[in-house]
DNA sequence: TTTAGGG
DNA sequence: CCCTAAA
């Protein structure tokens, strides 16, 4: 069983680092993968119940619906959980060193069982509930942890401690909890199993899983396992900042004598501007062009998250992808295996499947040369750029330190779904400097220019030409985007991202872009970063003064610090603004631009168009 | 490199 | 946002 929780960070134009949930949606009941415009990303978490990992295809909704009335007598127990609720994040580990089995107790329900020797039972609630519930407290060994009370009117607690929800107790209590929370339009959902749980079965030493959760509009609670993110890959900011400092002033500027009705300082007497960088153009890649490229990868030009999911994890989830495993077991029972160090797990790998290869070969080539070509491609990627990935029930197992027991591989039923795959090795690089404070928000342009790549190209051989593409499976990234000129809500969103540095930074520390990739054909589209109102304001003001057609000056004037806004972007934005201003408000999409601004856009556009025509004459 | 304009 | 001809 998998608890699933939909994340909605509410970011605008930000990508949240996630490991996508397995694309296989169980019997069509699973949450639909939305087009992820930086939010509403789906995650999954595997919860061990009764020592078994649940069926991935099982819907928590259905399960809950079906089983909630049962006599509950089991726990979902996940040690070392991190619970992130929305913008808040708190590592349970902060409590664990001294309170190893602290739990959040719902005292009004009266279930407070702390089993010190066992793993931590886990349940989650929506943050709303927690924010409103004064009855929540954190207990450790029956004693409350020192967590101050808090009062907030909005019910959305920002007190981080309240974001930790650990429920240890009888499921009878959880049942009541559920009902109680139902009345609050929220849920506490714990995987429910009718059979009794073996309390001693959960390995204590297993690595902590991180659970990111946040209630969505429907108060639908899912969990997210982000432990795999730690091996996620994100590109190094490889968009080189091609700054060219120009000492000489722009010739265009010096003879610009236009007068703008919108302001007097339109004349660029700001020579200092031209000591700044001139070009911010960030087109490090050429668009990948492949004859067999999936059309979907370019169909949504707004955002490619879903494409990434499809191209990476979707493949992972493909039964045909991983190596088939014939698991012969010497099981005399799981329990005996656990007790015995010598209990070996026998696996027989039938075959590996090599990651996707792209080969270009002339049609006049012979079969023999085709074989050689394929062989060359295969051997080249097998050379040193692949490593083995482990798939268990469609999900990657990334924690190399886990034992087979801990991952469940030693179990028969799991082993049936154990898979191996070859995947490109991620070249690690040092993470970008990061401060949890606002410095992250304002200055680190390297983050802003981080790029994500889906796969890896190896060098081409010739002739015939070989292009090898392999997929970085399941690794997604965060690319925090920060409009330097923007304020208010944008920054709030930024901070929200900062609030979960353990996620974003880990993701950012990874490099999905294969360093050895020398193929310049592989290019990732920049992430979409909608203009905020304040950015629009700045743009309009600059254009009013400088006019259309001097986008570099506009950039320097109003967006000099917004590294991710190129003058082309500004030109494009102005174009869309003009279009937006001309259409009816009902037809407009995205964050509404104040009509006042749109009016100014029209006025400015009309004026400068006129000026251009006059100048032409 | 920048501008301009189509996609 | 991307792409690119043209300046």
Coordinates of C-alpha atoms (C1' of nucleotides) in Angstrom, one line a residue:
Chain A
X1 CA 0.0 0.0 0.0
X2 CA 1.2 3.4 -0.7
X3 CA 0.1 6.5 0.9
X4 CA 0.0 9.2 -1.5
X5 CA -0.2 12.8 -0.9
X6 CA -0.5 15.4 -3.5
X7 CA 1.8 18.3 -3.0
X8 CA 0.8 21.7 -3.7
X9 CA 3.4 24.1 -2.9
X10 CA 1.7 26.9 -4.6
X11 CA 4.8 28.0 -6.3
X12 CA 4.5 29.9 -9.4
X13 CA 7.0 28.9 -11.9
X14 CA 9.0 26.8 -9.5
X15 CA 9.7 23.2 -9.7
X16 CA 9.7 21.2 -6.7
X17 CA 12.1 18.4 -6.5
X18 CA 10.3 15.2 -6.4
X19 CA 10.6 11.7 -7.4
X20 CA 7.6 11.2 -9.5
X21 CA 5.1 8.7 -8.4
X22 CA 5.1 5.7 -10.5
X23 CA 3.3 6.5 -13.6
X24 CA 1.2 3.4 -13.5
X25 CA -2.0 4.5 -12.1
X26 CA -3.7 1.7 -10.5
X27 CA -6.8 0.7 -12.3
X28 CA -7.4 4.2 -13.2
X29 CA -8.0 5.1 -9.7
X30 CA -4.9 6.7 -8.8
X31 CA -4.5 10.4 -8.7
X32 CA -4.1 11.7 -12.2
X33 CA -0.9 13.3 -12.9
X34 CA -1.7 16.8 -13.5
X35 CA 0.1 18.9 -15.8
X36 CA 2.6 20.1 -13.3
X37 CA 3.2 23.7 -13.7
X38 CA 5.4 23.8 -10.7
X39 CA 2.8 22.5 -8.4
X40 CA 0.4 19.7 -7.8
X41 CA 3.2 17.3 -8.1
X42 CA 2.5 13.8 -7.1
X43 CA 4.6 11.8 -4.8
X44 CA 4.5 8.5 -3.3
X45 CA 5.7 7.0 -0.2
X46 CA 6.1 3.5 0.5
X47 CA 4.9 2.6 3.9
X48 CA 5.8 -0.6 5.5
X49 CA 2.9 -2.2 7.1
X50 CA 3.2 -5.3 9.0
X51 CA 6.7 -5.5 7.7
X52 CA 5.5 -5.5 4.2
X53 CA 5.5 -2.9 1.7
X54 CA 2.0 -2.3 0.4
X55 CA 0.8 -2.9 -3.0
X56 CA 1.8 0.1 -5.0
X57 CA -1.3 -0.1 -7.0
X58 CA -3.6 0.0 -4.1
X59 CA -5.4 3.2 -3.6
X60 CA -5.3 4.7 -0.2
X61 CA -8.6 6.1 -0.9
X62 CA -10.2 2.9 -1.7
X63 CA -8.4 1.1 0.9
X64 CA -9.4 3.6 3.5
X65 CA -12.9 3.6 2.4
X66 CA -13.1 -0.1 2.5
X67 CA -11.3 -0.7 5.6
X68 CA -12.0 2.1 7.9
X69 CA -14.7 0.4 9.6
X70 CA -12.7 -2.6 10.3
X71 CA -11.3 -3.4 13.6
X72 CA -8.0 -1.8 13.3
X73 CA -5.1 -3.3 14.9
X74 CA -2.0 -2.3 13.0
X75 CA 0.3 0.5 12.5
X76 CA 2.0 2.2 9.8
X77 CA 5.4 2.7 11.1
X78 CA 8.1 4.6 9.5
X79 CA 11.1 5.6 11.5
X80 CA 12.7 8.9 11.2
X81 CA 10.1 10.6 9.3
X82 CA 10.4 14.1 8.1
X83 CA 7.2 15.8 7.7
X84 CA 7.0 18.8 5.6
X85 CA 3.8 20.5 5.6
X86 CA 3.6 23.1 3.0
X87 CA 6.0 25.7 3.7
X88 CA 7.2 24.3 6.9
X89 CA 9.6 21.6 7.4
X90 CA 10.9 19.9 10.4
X91 CA 13.2 17.1 10.8
X92 CA 12.0 14.6 13.2
X93 CA 15.6 13.9 13.8
X94 CA 15.7 17.0 15.9
X95 CA 13.8 15.1 18.4
X96 CA 14.9 11.7 17.8
X97 CA 18.4 11.9 19.3
X98 CA 17.0 12.2 22.7
X99 CA 13.5 11.1 22.2
X100 CA 13.9 8.3 19.9
X101 CA 10.4 7.5 19.7
X102 CA 8.7 10.7 20.2
X103 CA 5.3 10.8 18.9
X104 CA 2.6 13.2 18.4
X105 CA -0.2 12.3 20.5
X106 CA -3.7 13.1 20.1
X107 CA -4.6 13.4 23.6
X108 CA -8.2 13.9 23.2
X109 CA -8.4 10.5 21.6
X110 CA -6.4 9.0 24.3
X111 CA -4.1 6.8 22.4
X112 CA -0.6 7.3 23.6
X113 CA 1.4 4.2 23.1
X114 CA 5.0 4.8 22.7
X115 CA 6.9 1.7 22.0
X116 CA 10.4 2.7 22.6
X117 CA 11.9 -0.3 21.0
X118 CA 10.0 -0.1 17.8
X119 CA 9.8 2.1 14.9
X120 CA 7.7 5.1 14.9
X121 CA 4.2 4.9 14.0
X122 CA 3.3 7.3 11.5
X123 CA 0.2 9.1 10.6
X124 CA -0.4 12.4 9.2
X125 CA -3.0 15.0 9.3
X126 CA -3.5 18.0 7.3
X127 CA -1.8 21.0 8.6
X128 CA -5.1 22.6 9.0
X129 CA -6.1 20.2 11.6
X130 CA -2.9 20.5 13.4
X131 CA -3.0 24.1 13.3
X132 CA -6.4 24.2 14.9
X133 CA -5.9 21.4 17.3
X134 CA -4.8 22.4 20.6
X135 CA -5.0 18.9 21.8
X136 CA -1.9 17.8 19.9
X137 CA 1.2 17.4 21.7
X138 CA 4.4 15.6 21.2
X139 CA 5.1 12.9 23.6
X140 CA 8.2 10.9 24.2
X141 CA 8.0 8.0 26.4
X142 CA 4.9 9.3 27.8
X143 CA 6.4 12.7 28.6
X144 CA 5.5 15.7 26.5
X145 CA 8.2 17.3 24.6
X146 CA 8.8 20.9 25.1
X147 CA 6.8 22.4 22.3
X148 CA 5.3 25.7 23.1
X149 CA 1.8 26.3 22.5
X150 CA 0.9 28.6 19.7
X151 CA -2.0 30.6 18.8
X152 CA -2.8 31.5 15.3
X153 CA -5.9 32.7 13.8
X154 CA -5.6 31.4 10.4
X155 CA -5.4 27.9 11.5
X156 CA -2.5 27.3 9.3
X157 CA 0.2 26.8 11.7
X158 CA 3.5 28.0 11.0
X159 CA 4.9 26.6 14.1
X160 CA 7.1 23.9 12.8
X161 CA 6.8 21.6 15.6
X162 CA 3.2 21.1 14.9
X163 CA 4.1 19.9 11.6
X164 CA 5.4 16.7 13.0
X165 CA 2.7 14.3 13.3
X166 CA 3.5 11.0 14.8
X167 CA 0.8 8.9 16.1
X168 CA 1.7 6.0 18.1
X169 CA -1.2 4.2 19.4
X170 CA -3.8 1.7 19.0
X171 CA -5.7 1.8 15.8
X172 CA -8.8 2.0 17.8
X173 CA -7.5 5.4 18.8
X174 CA -6.7 6.2 15.2
X175 CA -10.1 5.3 14.2
X176 CA -11.5 7.8 16.6
X177 CA -8.9 10.2 15.4
X178 CA -10.1 9.8 12.0
X179 CA -13.6 10.5 12.8
X180 CA -12.7 13.4 14.9
X181 CA -10.7 14.8 12.1
X182 CA -13.4 14.1 9.7
X183 CA -15.5 16.5 11.6
X184 CA -12.8 19.0 10.9
X185 CA -12.8 18.2 7.3
X186 CA -9.5 16.7 7.5
X187 CA -8.2 13.3 7.8
X188 CA -5.8 11.2 9.6
X189 CA -5.2 8.2 7.5
X190 CA -3.2 5.3 8.5
X191 CA -2.9 2.3 6.4
X192 CA -5.2 -0.1 7.8
X193 CA -4.7 -3.8 7.9
X194 CA -6.9 -6.3 9.5
X195 CA -4.3 -8.6 10.4
X196 CA -2.2 -8.0 13.3
X197 CA 1.1 -6.4 12.9
X198 CA 4.2 -7.9 14.0
X199 CA 5.5 -5.1 16.2
X200 CA 9.0 -6.4 16.2
X201 CA 9.4 -6.8 12.6
X202 CA 10.3 -3.3 11.6
X203 CA 14.0 -2.8 11.4
X204 CA 15.0 -0.1 13.7
X205 CA 18.1 0.8 11.9
X206 CA 16.6 1.6 8.6
X207 CA 17.3 4.9 7.2
X208 CA 14.8 7.6 7.9
X209 CA 12.3 8.2 5.3
X210 CA 11.2 11.6 4.5
X211 CA 7.7 12.4 4.1
X212 CA 6.6 15.5 2.5
X213 CA 3.0 16.2 2.8
X214 CA 0.6 18.9 2.5
X215 CA -3.0 19.0 2.4
X216 CA -4.6 20.0 -0.8
X217 CA -7.9 21.5 -1.4
X218 CA -9.7 18.3 -0.9
X219 CA -7.9 17.5 2.3
X220 CA -6.8 14.4 0.6
X221 CA -3.9 13.1 2.4
X222 CA -1.2 11.2 0.8
X223 CA 2.3 10.7 1.7
X224 CA 5.4 11.2 -0.2
X225 CA 8.6 9.5 0.0
X226 CA 11.4 11.7 -0.8
X227 CA 14.1 9.6 0.3
X228 CA 14.9 8.9 -3.3
X229 CA 15.3 12.5 -4.0
X230 CA 18.5 12.5 -2.2
X231 CA 19.9 10.9 -5.2
X232 CA 18.0 13.0 -7.5
X233 CA 19.9 14.8 -10.1
X234 CA 19.9 18.3 -11.1
X235 CA 22.0 20.0 -13.5
X236 CA 24.8 22.1 -12.4
X237 CA 24.2 25.6 -13.4
X238 CA 25.9 25.2 -16.7
X239 CA 24.5 28.1 -18.3
X240 CA 27.6 30.0 -18.3
X241 CA 27.2 33.6 -17.5
X242 CA 28.6 35.1 -20.5
X243 CA 29.2 38.4 -19.2
X244 CA 30.9 40.8 -21.4
X245 CA 31.8 44.0 -19.8
X246 CA 31.7 46.8 -22.2
X247 CA 33.7 49.8 -21.4
X248 CA 32.4 51.7 -24.3
X249 CA 29.0 53.0 -24.2
X250 CA 26.4 51.8 -26.6
X251 CA 26.4 53.7 -29.7
X252 CA 22.7 53.4 -29.9
X253 CA 22.3 54.9 -26.5
X254 CA 24.5 57.8 -27.2
X255 CA 22.5 59.0 -30.1
X256 CA 19.2 58.2 -28.7
X257 CA 17.3 61.4 -28.5
X258 CA 13.8 60.2 -28.2
X259 CA 11.6 61.9 -25.8
X260 CA 9.1 59.9 -24.0
X261 CA 5.9 61.3 -22.8
X262 CA 6.1 58.8 -20.0
X263 CA 9.1 60.3 -18.3
X264 CA 12.0 62.5 -18.7
X265 CA 14.9 60.3 -17.9
X266 CA 14.3 58.2 -20.9
X267 CA 17.5 59.3 -22.4
X268 CA 20.1 56.9 -21.4
X269 CA 22.6 59.0 -19.9
X270 CA 23.4 56.2 -17.7
X271 CA 26.7 55.2 -19.1
X272 CA 27.3 53.1 -16.1
X273 CA 24.7 50.8 -17.5
X274 CA 27.1 49.8 -20.1
X275 CA 29.7 48.8 -17.8
X276 CA 27.4 46.1 -16.8
X277 CA 27.0 42.9 -18.6
X278 CA 25.4 43.1 -21.9
X279 CA 24.2 39.8 -22.7
X280 CA 22.3 37.6 -20.6
X281 CA 21.2 35.3 -23.2
X282 CA 20.8 31.9 -21.9
X283 CA 20.5 29.5 -24.6
X284 CA 23.1 27.0 -23.7
X285 CA 21.7 24.3 -25.7
X286 CA 20.3 23.7 -29.0
X287 CA 17.1 22.0 -29.1
X288 CA 17.4 18.3 -29.3
X289 CA 16.1 17.1 -32.6
X290 CA 15.4 13.6 -33.0
X291 CA 13.3 11.8 -35.5
X292 CA 11.9 9.5 -32.9
X293 CA 11.5 12.0 -30.2
X294 CA 8.2 11.8 -28.6
X295 CA 6.0 14.5 -29.7
X296 CA 4.7 14.9 -26.3
X297 CA 8.0 16.2 -25.2
X298 CA 7.4 19.4 -27.1
X299 CA 3.7 19.5 -27.1
X300 CA 3.5 21.4 -23.9
X301 CA 5.8 24.2 -24.3
X302 CA 4.8 25.6 -21.0
X303 CA 6.3 23.0 -18.8
X304 CA 8.0 19.8 -19.3
X305 CA 7.6 18.2 -16.0
X306 CA 5.1 15.7 -17.0
X307 CA 7.3 14.8 -19.9
X308 CA 10.1 14.2 -17.6
X309 CA 7.9 11.9 -15.6
X310 CA 7.0 10.0 -18.6
X311 CA 10.5 9.8 -20.0
X312 CA 12.1 8.8 -16.8
X313 CA 10.0 7.2 -14.3
X314 CA 7.4 6.0 -16.6
X315 CA 10.1 4.0 -18.2
X316 CA 11.3 2.8 -14.9
X317 CA 7.9 1.6 -14.2
X318 CA 7.7 -0.4 -17.3
X319 CA 7.9 -4.0 -16.6
X320 CA 9.9 -4.5 -19.7
X321 CA 12.5 -2.1 -18.7
X322 CA 14.1 -3.5 -15.7
X323 CA 15.8 -6.8 -15.9
X324 CA 13.5 -9.7 -15.4
X325 CA 14.2 -11.5 -12.2
X326 CA 13.7 -15.1 -11.5
X327 CA 13.7 -15.2 -7.8
X328 CA 14.3 -18.5 -6.4
X329 CA 13.9 -18.4 -2.8
X330 CA 15.1 -20.5 0.0
X331 CA 12.5 -19.2 2.2
X332 CA 11.7 -21.0 5.2
X333 CA 9.8 -18.0 6.3
X334 CA 10.7 -14.5 6.6
X335 CA 11.1 -14.6 10.3
X336 CA 13.8 -17.1 10.2
X337 CA 15.5 -15.1 7.6
X338 CA 15.5 -12.1 9.7
X339 CA 17.1 -13.9 12.6
X340 CA 19.7 -15.5 10.5
X341 CA 22.5 -13.6 9.1
X342 CA 23.3 -16.3 6.7
X343 CA 20.0 -16.3 5.0
X344 CA 20.9 -15.6 1.5
X345 CA 18.7 -14.2 -1.1
X346 CA 19.1 -15.9 -4.4
X347 CA 18.4 -14.0 -7.5
X348 CA 18.7 -14.8 -11.0
X349 CA 18.9 -12.0 -13.4
X350 CA 17.5 -13.1 -16.7
X351 CA 18.5 -10.1 -18.6
X352 CA 19.4 -6.5 -18.5
X353 CA 17.8 -4.0 -20.7
X354 CA 20.1 -1.3 -21.9
X355 CA 18.8 2.2 -21.7
X356 CA 17.4 3.7 -24.8
X357 CA 19.8 4.0 -27.7
X358 CA 19.4 6.3 -30.6
X359 CA 21.2 5.3 -33.7
X360 CA 21.4 7.0 -36.9
X361 CA 22.6 5.0 -39.8
X362 CA 22.3 5.3 -43.5
X363 CA 19.7 3.2 -45.1
X364 CA 22.3 1.9 -47.4
X365 CA 24.3 0.5 -44.5
X366 CA 24.5 -3.2 -44.2
X367 CA 23.1 -5.3 -41.5
X368 CA 26.5 -6.0 -40.4
X369 CA 27.3 -2.4 -40.0
X370 CA 24.1 -1.9 -38.2
X371 CA 25.1 -4.6 -35.7
X372 CA 28.4 -3.0 -35.2
X373 CA 26.9 0.3 -34.8
X374 CA 24.6 -0.9 -32.1
X375 CA 27.4 -2.8 -30.5
X376 CA 29.5 0.3 -30.4
X377 CA 26.7 2.3 -28.9
X378 CA 26.1 -0.4 -26.3
X379 CA 29.6 -0.8 -25.4
X380 CA 30.2 2.8 -25.2
X381 CA 27.6 3.4 -22.7
X382 CA 28.4 0.2 -20.8
X383 CA 31.9 1.4 -20.6
X384 CA 31.8 3.6 -17.6
X385 CA 28.7 5.5 -17.7
X386 CA 26.2 3.2 -16.4
X387 CA 25.5 1.8 -13.1
X388 CA 22.9 -0.6 -11.9
X389 CA 19.6 0.6 -10.5
X390 CA 17.4 -1.5 -8.4
X391 CA 13.7 -1.5 -8.9
X392 CA 11.4 -2.9 -6.3
X393 CA 7.8 -3.0 -7.2
X394 CA 8.3 -0.4 -9.7
X395 CA 10.1 2.0 -7.5
X396 CA 13.7 2.6 -7.3
X397 CA 15.6 1.6 -4.3
X398 CA 18.2 4.2 -3.9
X399 CA 19.5 3.8 -0.4
X400 CA 22.6 1.7 -0.9
X401 CA 23.0 1.2 2.8
X402 CA 19.8 -0.5 3.3
X403 CA 19.7 -4.2 3.6
X404 CA 17.7 -6.5 1.6
X405 CA 15.6 -7.2 4.5
X406 CA 15.0 -3.6 5.0
X407 CA 13.9 -3.0 1.5
X408 CA 11.9 -6.1 1.5
X409 CA 13.8 -7.8 -1.2
X410 CA 14.2 -10.9 0.9
X411 CA 10.5 -11.4 0.8
X412 CA 9.2 -13.7 -1.8
X413 CA 6.4 -11.6 -3.1
X414 CA 8.6 -8.6 -3.4
X415 CA 11.3 -10.4 -5.2
X416 CA 8.9 -11.3 -7.9
X417 CA 8.9 -7.6 -8.6
X418 CA 12.5 -6.9 -8.2
X419 CA 14.2 -5.4 -11.2
X420 CA 17.5 -4.2 -12.3
X421 CA 18.2 -1.6 -14.7
X422 CA 21.1 0.1 -16.2
X423 CA 21.1 3.8 -15.9
X424 CA 23.6 6.5 -16.5
X425 CA 25.7 7.5 -13.7
X426 CA 25.1 10.8 -12.2
X427 CA 28.1 12.9 -11.9
X428 CA 28.1 14.6 -8.6
X429 CA 29.2 18.1 -8.2
X430 CA 29.4 20.4 -5.4
X431 CA 26.1 21.9 -4.6
X432 CA 25.6 25.6 -5.1
X433 CA 26.3 27.7 -2.2
X434 CA 23.2 28.1 -0.3
X435 CA 22.1 30.0 2.6
X436 CA 18.9 29.3 4.2
X437 CA 18.3 33.0 4.4
X438 CA 17.4 35.5 1.9
X439 CA 20.7 35.4 0.2
X440 CA 19.3 32.4 -1.5
X441 CA 16.6 34.5 -2.8
X442 CA 18.4 37.4 -4.1
X443 CA 21.8 36.7 -5.4
X444 CA 22.4 33.2 -6.3
X445 CA 21.9 33.4 -10.0
X446 CA 23.5 30.1 -10.4
X447 CA 20.4 28.5 -9.0
X448 CA 18.3 30.5 -11.3
X449 CA 20.2 29.3 -14.2
X450 CA 20.1 25.7 -13.2
X451 CA 18.9 23.6 -15.9
X452 CA 17.5 20.2 -16.0
X453 CA 18.3 17.6 -18.4
X454 CA 16.5 14.5 -19.1
X455 CA 19.1 12.3 -20.3
X456 CA 22.5 11.8 -21.6
X457 CA 24.0 12.0 -24.9
X458 CA 27.3 10.4 -25.6
X459 CA 29.5 11.6 -28.2
X460 CA 28.7 10.7 -31.7
X461 CA 30.7 8.3 -33.7
X462 CA 31.1 8.6 -37.3
X463 CA 30.4 7.2 -39.7
X464 CA 27.8 6.0 -39.1
X465 CA 26.6 8.4 -36.6
X466 CA 25.5 7.1 -33.3
X467 CA 23.6 8.9 -30.8
X468 CA 23.1 7.4 -27.5
X469 CA 20.6 8.6 -25.2
X470 CA 20.0 7.2 -21.8
X471 CA 17.6 8.2 -19.3
X472 CA 18.3 9.5 -15.9
X473 CA 15.6 7.7 -14.3
X474 CA 13.2 9.3 -11.9
X475 CA 15.3 12.2 -11.1
X476 CA 13.7 15.5 -11.1
X477 CA 14.9 18.8 -10.0
X478 CA 14.1 21.9 -8.4
X479 CA 14.9 25.0 -10.2
X480 CA 14.0 27.8 -8.0
X481 CA 13.4 30.9 -9.9
X482 CA 13.6 34.2 -8.4
X483 CA 12.5 37.3 -10.0
X484 CA 14.8 39.8 -8.6
X485 CA 12.6 42.6 -9.4
X486 CA 9.5 41.0 -8.0
X487 CA 8.3 41.3 -4.6
X488 CA 5.6 40.4 -2.3
X489 CA 4.0 37.1 -3.0
X490 CA 6.8 36.0 -5.2
X491 CA 9.2 36.2 -2.4
X492 CA 6.8 34.5 -0.2
X493 CA 6.8 31.7 -2.5
X494 CA 10.5 31.7 -2.7
X495 CA 10.7 31.5 1.0
X496 CA 8.3 28.6 0.9
X497 CA 10.8 26.9 -1.2
X498 CA 13.6 27.7 1.1
X499 CA 11.7 26.3 3.9
X500 CA 12.4 22.8 2.6
X501 CA 16.1 23.1 1.9
X502 CA 16.7 19.5 2.7
X503 CA 14.8 18.7 -0.4
X504 CA 15.7 21.3 -2.7
X505 CA 19.3 21.5 -1.9
X506 CA 19.8 17.8 -2.1
X507 CA 18.2 17.9 -5.4
X508 CA 20.1 20.8 -6.5
X509 CA 23.3 19.2 -5.5
X510 CA 22.8 16.5 -8.0
X511 CA 23.7 16.8 -11.6
X512 CA 21.5 14.9 -14.0
X513 CA 23.3 16.4 -16.8
X514 CA 26.0 14.0 -17.7
X515 CA 29.2 15.8 -17.6
X516 CA 30.6 13.7 -20.2
X517 CA 27.9 14.6 -22.5
X518 CA 29.5 16.3 -25.4
X519 CA 26.5 16.3 -27.7
X520 CA 25.4 19.9 -28.0
X521 CA 22.2 18.7 -29.6
X522 CA 20.7 18.0 -26.3
X523 CA 19.1 21.0 -24.9
X524 CA 16.6 21.5 -22.2
X525 CA 14.0 24.2 -22.5
X526 CA 14.2 26.8 -19.8
X527 CA 11.7 26.5 -17.2
X528 CA 8.7 28.7 -17.5
X529 CA 8.7 31.7 -15.2
X530 CA 5.6 33.7 -15.5
X531 CA 6.1 37.4 -15.0
X532 CA 4.8 38.7 -11.8
X533 CA 2.8 41.8 -11.7
X534 CA 5.7 43.7 -10.2
X535 CA 7.8 42.6 -13.1
X536 CA 5.2 43.6 -15.5
X537 CA 5.1 46.9 -13.8
X538 CA 8.8 47.3 -14.1
X539 CA 8.7 46.3 -17.7
X540 CA 5.9 48.7 -18.6
X541 CA 7.7 51.5 -16.9
X542 CA 10.9 50.9 -18.7
X543 CA 9.2 50.6 -22.1
X544 CA 7.3 53.7 -21.5
X545 CA 10.6 55.5 -21.1
X546 CA 12.8 53.7 -23.5
X547 CA 10.3 52.6 -26.1
X548 CA 10.0 49.4 -27.9
X549 CA 13.0 48.2 -29.8
X550 CA 15.6 48.9 -27.2
X551 CA 15.2 45.7 -25.3
X552 CA 18.7 45.6 -24.1
X553 CA 18.3 48.9 -22.5
X554 CA 15.1 47.8 -21.0
X555 CA 16.8 44.8 -19.6
X556 CA 19.6 46.9 -18.1
X557 CA 17.2 49.4 -16.8
X558 CA 14.6 47.3 -15.2
X559 CA 15.8 43.8 -15.1
X560 CA 19.5 44.1 -14.6
X561 CA 19.4 41.9 -11.6
X562 CA 17.0 39.4 -13.0
X563 CA 19.5 37.1 -14.6
X564 CA 16.8 34.8 -16.0
X565 CA 15.1 37.6 -17.9
X566 CA 16.8 38.2 -21.2
X567 CA 16.0 41.1 -23.4
X568 CA 14.4 38.6 -25.7
X569 CA 12.2 37.6 -22.8
X570 CA 11.3 41.1 -22.2
X571 CA 10.5 41.7 -25.8
X572 CA 8.4 38.6 -25.8
X573 CA 6.6 39.6 -22.7
X574 CA 5.8 43.0 -24.1
X575 CA 4.4 41.3 -27.1
X576 CA 2.2 39.2 -25.0
X577 CA 1.2 42.1 -22.9
X578 CA 0.1 44.0 -25.9
X579 CA -1.9 41.0 -26.9
X580 CA -3.3 40.5 -23.5
X581 CA -4.4 44.1 -23.3
X582 CA -6.3 43.7 -26.6
X583 CA -8.2 40.7 -25.7
X584 CA -11.1 40.5 -23.4
X585 CA -10.4 39.8 -19.7
X586 CA -12.2 36.5 -20.0
X587 CA -9.7 35.3 -22.5
X588 CA -6.8 36.1 -20.4
X589 CA -5.0 33.5 -18.5
X590 CA -2.5 33.3 -15.7
X591 CA -2.0 35.8 -13.0
X592 CA -4.2 38.7 -13.9
X593 CA -2.5 41.9 -14.8
X594 CA -4.1 45.0 -13.5
X595 CA -6.1 46.8 -16.1
X596 CA -4.2 49.9 -15.3
X597 CA -1.0 48.3 -16.4
X598 CA -2.6 46.9 -19.5
X599 CA -3.8 50.3 -20.4
X600 CA -0.4 51.7 -20.1
X601 CA 0.8 48.9 -22.3
X602 CA -1.6 49.9 -25.0
X603 CA -0.8 53.5 -24.6
X604 CA 2.9 52.9 -24.7
X605 CA 2.6 50.5 -27.6
X606 CA 0.6 53.0 -29.6
X607 CA 2.9 55.9 -28.8
X608 CA 6.1 54.1 -29.7
X609 CA 4.6 52.5 -32.8
X610 CA 3.7 56.0 -33.9
X611 CA 7.2 57.2 -33.1
X612 CA 8.6 54.4 -35.2
X613 CA 6.5 55.2 -38.1
X614 CA 7.4 58.9 -37.8
X615 CA 11.0 58.0 -37.6
X616 CA 10.6 55.8 -40.7
X617 CA 9.2 58.7 -42.6
Chain B
dT1 C1' 25.1 40.7 -30.0
dT2 C1' 20.7 42.7 -30.7
dT3 C1' 16.6 43.3 -32.9
dA4 C1' 12.4 41.7 -34.9
dG5 C1' 9.1 38.5 -35.8
dG6 C1' 7.2 33.9 -36.6
dG7 C1' 6.3 29.6 -34.1
Chain C
dC1 C1' 9.8 30.4 -24.5
dC2 C1' 12.2 29.0 -28.7
dC3 C1' 14.3 29.9 -33.1
dT4 C1' 16.6 32.6 -36.3
dA5 C1' 17.3 35.9 -40.1
dA6 C1' 19.1 40.1 -40.5
dA7 C1' 21.3 44.1 -39.0

